[in-house]
Tab-separated table of C-alpha atoms in Angstrom:
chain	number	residue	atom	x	y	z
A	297	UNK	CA	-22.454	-13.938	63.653
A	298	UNK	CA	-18.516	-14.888	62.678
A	299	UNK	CA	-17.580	-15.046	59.021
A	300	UNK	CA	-17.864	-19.006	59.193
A	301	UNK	CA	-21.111	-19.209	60.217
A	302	UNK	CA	-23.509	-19.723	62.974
A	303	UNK	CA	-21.680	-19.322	66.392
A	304	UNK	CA	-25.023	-18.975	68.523
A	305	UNK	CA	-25.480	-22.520	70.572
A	306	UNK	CA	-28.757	-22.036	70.747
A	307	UNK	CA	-30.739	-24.029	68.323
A	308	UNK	CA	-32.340	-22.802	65.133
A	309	UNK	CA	-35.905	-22.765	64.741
A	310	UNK	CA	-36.101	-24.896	61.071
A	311	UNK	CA	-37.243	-23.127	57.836
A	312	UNK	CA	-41.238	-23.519	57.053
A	313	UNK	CA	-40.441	-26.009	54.036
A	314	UNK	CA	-38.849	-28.313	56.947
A	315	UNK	CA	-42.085	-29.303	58.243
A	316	UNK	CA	-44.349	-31.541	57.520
A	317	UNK	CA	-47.808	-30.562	56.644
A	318	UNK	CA	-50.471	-31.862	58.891
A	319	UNK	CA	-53.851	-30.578	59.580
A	320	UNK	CA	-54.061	-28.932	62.474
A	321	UNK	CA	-51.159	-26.535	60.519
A	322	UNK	CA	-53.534	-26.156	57.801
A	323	UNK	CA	-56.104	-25.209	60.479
A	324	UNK	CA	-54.533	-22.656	61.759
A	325	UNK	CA	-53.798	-20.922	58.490
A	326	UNK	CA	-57.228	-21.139	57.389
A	327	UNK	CA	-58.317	-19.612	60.703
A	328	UNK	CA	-56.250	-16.583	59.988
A	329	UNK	CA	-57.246	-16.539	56.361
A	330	UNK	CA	-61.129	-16.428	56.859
A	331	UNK	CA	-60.498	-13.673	59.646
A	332	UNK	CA	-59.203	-11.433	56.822
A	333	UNK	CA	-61.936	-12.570	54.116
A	334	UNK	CA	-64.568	-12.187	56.841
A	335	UNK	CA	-63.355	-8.667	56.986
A	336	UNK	CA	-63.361	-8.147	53.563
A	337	UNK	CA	-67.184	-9.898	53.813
A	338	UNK	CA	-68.236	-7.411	55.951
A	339	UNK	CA	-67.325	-5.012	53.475
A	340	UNK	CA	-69.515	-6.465	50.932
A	341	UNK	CA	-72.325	-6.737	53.623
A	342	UNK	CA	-71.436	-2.825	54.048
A	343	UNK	CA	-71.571	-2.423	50.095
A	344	UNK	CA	-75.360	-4.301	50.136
A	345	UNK	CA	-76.520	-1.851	52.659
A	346	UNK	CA	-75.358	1.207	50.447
A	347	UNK	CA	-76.855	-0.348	47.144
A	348	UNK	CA	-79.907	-1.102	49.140
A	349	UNK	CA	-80.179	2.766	50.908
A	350	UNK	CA	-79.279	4.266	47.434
A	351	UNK	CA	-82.431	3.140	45.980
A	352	UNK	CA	-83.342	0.623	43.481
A	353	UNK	CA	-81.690	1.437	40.673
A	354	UNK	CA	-78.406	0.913	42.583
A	355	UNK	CA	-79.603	-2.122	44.080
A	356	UNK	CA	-80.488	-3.534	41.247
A	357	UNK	CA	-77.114	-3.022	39.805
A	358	UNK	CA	-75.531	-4.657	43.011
A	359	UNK	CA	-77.590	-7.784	42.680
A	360	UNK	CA	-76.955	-7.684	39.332
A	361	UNK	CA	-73.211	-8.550	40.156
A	362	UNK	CA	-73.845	-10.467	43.211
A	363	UNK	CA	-75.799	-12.539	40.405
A	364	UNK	CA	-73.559	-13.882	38.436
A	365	UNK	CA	-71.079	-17.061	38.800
A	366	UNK	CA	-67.921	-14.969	40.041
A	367	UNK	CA	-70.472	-13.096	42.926
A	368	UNK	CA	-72.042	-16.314	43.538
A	369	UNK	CA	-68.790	-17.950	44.709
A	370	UNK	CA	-67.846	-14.742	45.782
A	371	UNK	CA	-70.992	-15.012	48.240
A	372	UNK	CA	-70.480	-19.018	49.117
A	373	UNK	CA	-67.136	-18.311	49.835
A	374	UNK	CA	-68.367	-15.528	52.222
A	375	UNK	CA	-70.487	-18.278	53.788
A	376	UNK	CA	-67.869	-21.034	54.299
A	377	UNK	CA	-65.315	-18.543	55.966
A	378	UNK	CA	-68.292	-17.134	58.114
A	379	UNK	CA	-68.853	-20.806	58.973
A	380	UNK	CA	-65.358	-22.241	58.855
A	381	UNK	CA	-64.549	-19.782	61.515
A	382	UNK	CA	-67.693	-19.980	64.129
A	383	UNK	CA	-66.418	-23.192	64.263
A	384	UNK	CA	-62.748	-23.349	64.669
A	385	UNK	CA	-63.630	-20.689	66.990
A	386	UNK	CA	-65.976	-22.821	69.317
A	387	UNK	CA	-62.659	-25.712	68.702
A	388	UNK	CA	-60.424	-22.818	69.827
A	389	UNK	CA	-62.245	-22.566	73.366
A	390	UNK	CA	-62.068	-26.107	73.673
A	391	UNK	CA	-58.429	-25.672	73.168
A	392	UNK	CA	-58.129	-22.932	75.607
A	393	UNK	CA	-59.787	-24.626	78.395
A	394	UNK	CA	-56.500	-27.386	78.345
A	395	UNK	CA	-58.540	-30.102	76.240
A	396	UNK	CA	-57.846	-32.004	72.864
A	397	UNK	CA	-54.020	-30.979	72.341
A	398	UNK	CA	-53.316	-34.512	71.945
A	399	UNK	CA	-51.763	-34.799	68.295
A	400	UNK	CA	-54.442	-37.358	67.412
A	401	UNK	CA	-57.316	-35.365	69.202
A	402	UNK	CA	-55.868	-32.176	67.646
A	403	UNK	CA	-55.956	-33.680	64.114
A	404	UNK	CA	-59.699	-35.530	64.724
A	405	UNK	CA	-60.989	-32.359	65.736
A	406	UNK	CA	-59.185	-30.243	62.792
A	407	UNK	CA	-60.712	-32.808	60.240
A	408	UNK	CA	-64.469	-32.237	62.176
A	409	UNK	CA	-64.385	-28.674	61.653
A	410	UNK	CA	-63.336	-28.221	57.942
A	411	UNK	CA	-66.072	-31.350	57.070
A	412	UNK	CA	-68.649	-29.722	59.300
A	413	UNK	CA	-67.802	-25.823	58.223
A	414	UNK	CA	-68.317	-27.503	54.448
A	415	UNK	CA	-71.926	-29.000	55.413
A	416	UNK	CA	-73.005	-26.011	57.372
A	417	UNK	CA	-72.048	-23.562	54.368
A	418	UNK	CA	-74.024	-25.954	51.876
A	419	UNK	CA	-76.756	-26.065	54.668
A	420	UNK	CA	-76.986	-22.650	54.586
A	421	UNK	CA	-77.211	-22.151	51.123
A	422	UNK	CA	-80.183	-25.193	50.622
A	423	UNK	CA	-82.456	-23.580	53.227
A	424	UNK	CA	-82.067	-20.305	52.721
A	425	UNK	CA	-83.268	-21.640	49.196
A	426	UNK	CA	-80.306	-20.141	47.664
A	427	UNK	CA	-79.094	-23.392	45.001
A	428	UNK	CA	-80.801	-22.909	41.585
A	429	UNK	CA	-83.439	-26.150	40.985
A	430	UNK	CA	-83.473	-26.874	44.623
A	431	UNK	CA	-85.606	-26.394	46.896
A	432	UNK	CA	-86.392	-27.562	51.027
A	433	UNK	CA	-89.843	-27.618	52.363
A	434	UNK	CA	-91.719	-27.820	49.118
């Protein structure tokens, strides 16, 4: 690189603020983001098993925690990246066999997953009877 500035004639590659946000960007991120917090999930899910093989006193202590508002959302949001990702994942094959990389297929199918990982992650939580003062199935 000279002193004046860019002497490479190949073009640059612009900076991330250049772009403009779509969906299918926003996809992608959160695909990578609820890898890691599934990770960090399974962790957790490793945590229950200790609590629960450490007898009940520990348990106790561990549902305690999971209990309260913060481990509540702590466990939805456990449930929507579990969910958000099955998903994407099953768009992702789709994807990989050639299909729906049109920009307005891409986008349609962005927008199905994140309304559909919502509704399964609320799904979840209603029949596994898990949302205080409501029940399914009487």
């Amino acid at each position: 690189m000279s002193q004046g500035g860019w002497t490479d004639k190949r073009p640059m590659s612009p900076h991330i603020w250049q772009w403009r946000w779509h969906v299918t960007m926003l996809g992608s991120i959160l695909h990578r983001v609820t890898g890691v917090g599934n990770y960090i999930g399974a962790i957790l899910a490793v945590g229950w098993l200790f609590a629960a093989a450490s007898g009940r006193e520990t348990y106790d202590k561990f549902a305690d925690i999971m209990a309260t508002p913060l481990g509540q959302l702590v466990l939805f949001g456990f449930t929507l990246s579990v969910c958000y990702h099955l998903i994407n994942g099953l768009r992702h094959l789709v994807l990989d066999s050639g299909a729906g990389f049109e920009p307005k297929s891409a986008s349609v199918t962005a927008w199905v997953v994140l309304v559909l990982s919502v509704v399964a992650a609320a799904a979840v939580w209603i029949f596994a009877g898990l949302v205080p003062g409501l029940s399914v199935g009487g």
